[in-house]
Amino acid sequence: MHNLGTNTATLTIKNSVIDNNSASSGAGLANASPSAKATVENTRISFNIASVNGGGISNSGILTLNNSAIDNNQAKSGGGINHQGLSFKAQNVTISGNTASDNGGGIVNQMSATLTNVTLTGNSASGPETGGNIFNDGDSPHVIFANTIVANPGPGGNCDTTVGAMSSLGHNLESTNTCNFSATGDQVNTDPLLGPLQDNGGPTPTHALLSGSPAIDHGDDAKCPAIDQRGASRPVGASCDIGAVEANGAAPIYAVD
């Protein structure tokens, strides 16, 4: 799918599956001009292959992801998402099992990105310091994390920053200690105890929080959205949970608009 315009081009994708496509860049979705705006909701983008960058998504404009899964995509750089545009915001999103033959298995960020209640896990790049889950590189890239899980990377590790910054707004959880998580409520060198990527209710696959997960009840209610990726209400328990899924929350029966 290609969103391109000389003026402001606006694309909204809801309740969809985009899979098994190939392209040089943005095999699943190419938001391909500085003025282009794309919003993706309740959508799975999976098993797409790009020969250059952005196996799942390549963004050169303004990208918003809500309640969606970006999984099992491949590219040379940015297996899941390659972001080089004005802004990228993700909320209640699972980014899982993506691979890059160079860097940024899950995400390559070259500008400004904000991740809120995202589960970023099991992504792989080419080797040490290539950002299995996230690779931060560009003129002034900046990733901001809140209530987010970064865990279980393949080759490349969790986070790598060549240039730029990674900032925590608190209540994030990392399985190693490479993402600069040092704010209130952050947990590092901690296993989030995630289940496999599967149907846990709702329109897109998720990683459930297993019993005893340190992500349960450790999110910041002030930053948590009112529902999780599946549409289940937050919080359940003393506080909302870190990541895209609220443990023990009942996902509603899903109806397409």
XYZ file of C-alpha atoms in Angstrom, residues 16-170:
155
model
C -7.414 -4.872 8.122
C -4.729 -7.455 7.370
C -1.782 -6.529 5.132
C 0.417 -9.535 4.516
C 2.728 -11.404 2.150
C 3.710 -8.454 -0.027
C 7.110 -7.490 -1.422
C 8.696 -4.207 -2.497
C 12.007 -2.373 -2.309
C 10.733 -0.235 0.613
C 7.543 -0.303 2.664
C 6.370 -3.713 1.524
C 3.307 -3.586 3.768
C 2.786 0.189 3.810
C 4.819 3.037 2.336
C 3.879 6.429 3.767
C 6.106 8.038 1.237
C 6.201 11.837 1.319
C 6.979 14.413 4.038
C 3.388 15.680 3.998
C 1.757 12.237 3.963
C -0.282 11.238 7.020
C -1.132 7.600 7.756
C -3.171 6.233 10.658
C -3.346 2.482 11.219
C -5.805 0.973 13.734
C -6.830 -2.580 14.645
C -4.666 -3.911 11.827
C -2.086 -6.647 11.395
C 0.875 -6.042 9.057
C 2.833 -9.268 8.713
C 5.051 -11.487 6.563
C 5.991 -8.699 4.143
C 9.493 -8.478 2.637
C 11.357 -5.334 1.533
C 14.691 -5.600 -0.229
C 15.862 -2.229 1.179
C 13.978 -0.895 4.207
C 10.670 -1.067 6.031
C 9.534 -4.645 5.640
C 6.272 -3.850 7.391
C 6.166 -0.055 7.114
C 8.355 2.663 5.641
C 7.422 6.132 6.917
C 8.653 9.413 5.447
C 5.764 11.482 6.813
C 3.482 11.339 9.854
C 2.578 7.866 11.097
C 0.209 6.867 13.913
C -0.268 3.226 14.951
C -2.974 2.177 17.402
C -4.056 -1.273 18.600
C -2.141 -3.097 15.883
C 0.477 -5.803 15.306
C 3.588 -5.487 13.134
C 5.068 -8.973 13.006
C 7.267 -11.338 11.019
C 8.317 -8.821 8.377
C 11.773 -8.680 6.778
C 14.041 -6.035 5.281
C 17.687 -5.077 4.986
C 17.037 -2.217 7.459
C 13.985 -1.717 9.647
C 12.487 -5.183 9.414
C 9.271 -4.083 11.077
C 9.296 -0.308 10.665
C 11.681 2.161 9.038
C 10.900 5.685 10.273
C 12.589 8.672 8.677
C 9.654 11.080 8.623
C 8.326 13.958 10.700
C 6.792 11.861 13.476
C 5.877 8.339 14.530
C 3.579 7.521 17.445
C 2.590 4.005 18.503
C 0.116 3.089 21.244
C -1.073 -0.409 22.179
C 1.086 -1.965 19.462
C 2.930 -5.295 19.287
C 6.129 -5.343 17.207
C 7.349 -8.930 17.170
C 9.426 -11.411 15.204
C 10.667 -8.988 12.550
C 14.147 -9.371 11.082
C 16.724 -7.151 9.390
C 19.780 -8.376 7.537
C 21.553 -5.129 8.524
C 20.132 -3.092 11.436
C 16.898 -2.403 13.284
C 15.029 -5.695 13.311
C 11.974 -4.161 14.919
C 12.401 -0.434 14.276
C 14.908 1.853 12.634
C 14.291 5.377 13.952
C 15.912 8.328 12.209
C 13.714 11.147 13.521
C 11.194 11.434 16.401
C 9.263 8.448 17.767
C 7.012 7.977 20.809
C 6.090 4.482 22.037
C 3.329 4.150 24.661
C 2.212 0.740 25.936
C 4.077 -1.022 23.170
C 5.362 -4.606 23.357
C 8.554 -4.848 21.324
C 9.949 -8.367 21.493
C 11.783 -11.063 19.588
C 13.071 -8.898 16.749
C 16.485 -9.584 15.209
C 19.212 -7.751 13.292
C 22.586 -8.786 11.921
C 24.751 -8.897 15.030
C 26.211 -6.927 17.950
C 25.217 -3.244 18.167
C 22.757 -3.399 15.280
C 19.585 -2.981 17.323
C 17.648 -6.217 17.233
C 14.578 -4.472 18.616
C 15.433 -0.789 17.943
C 18.210 0.957 16.044
C 18.450 4.740 16.541
C 20.431 6.571 13.852
C 20.190 9.816 11.877
C 20.768 13.556 12.236
C 18.926 13.917 15.571
C 16.794 10.835 16.273
C 14.915 10.597 19.548
C 12.825 7.710 20.876
C 10.557 8.337 23.869
C 9.231 5.351 25.822
C 6.335 5.089 28.290
C 4.805 1.886 29.724
C 6.684 -0.113 27.090
C 8.289 -3.570 27.039
C 11.539 -4.103 25.109
C 12.584 -7.714 25.452
C 13.922 -11.017 24.187
C 15.888 -9.795 21.182
C 17.584 -11.997 18.678
C 20.970 -10.912 17.279
C 21.516 -7.167 17.656
C 20.294 -6.743 21.225
C 17.433 -4.596 22.462
C 18.465 -1.001 21.732
C 21.389 0.558 19.925
C 22.002 4.276 19.420
C 24.644 5.425 16.980
C 23.475 9.058 17.091
C 20.603 10.585 19.033
C 18.795 9.851 22.267
C 16.486 7.411 23.964
C 14.383 8.840 26.790
C 12.125 7.217 29.355
C 8.938 8.744 30.703
C 8.922 5.931 33.256
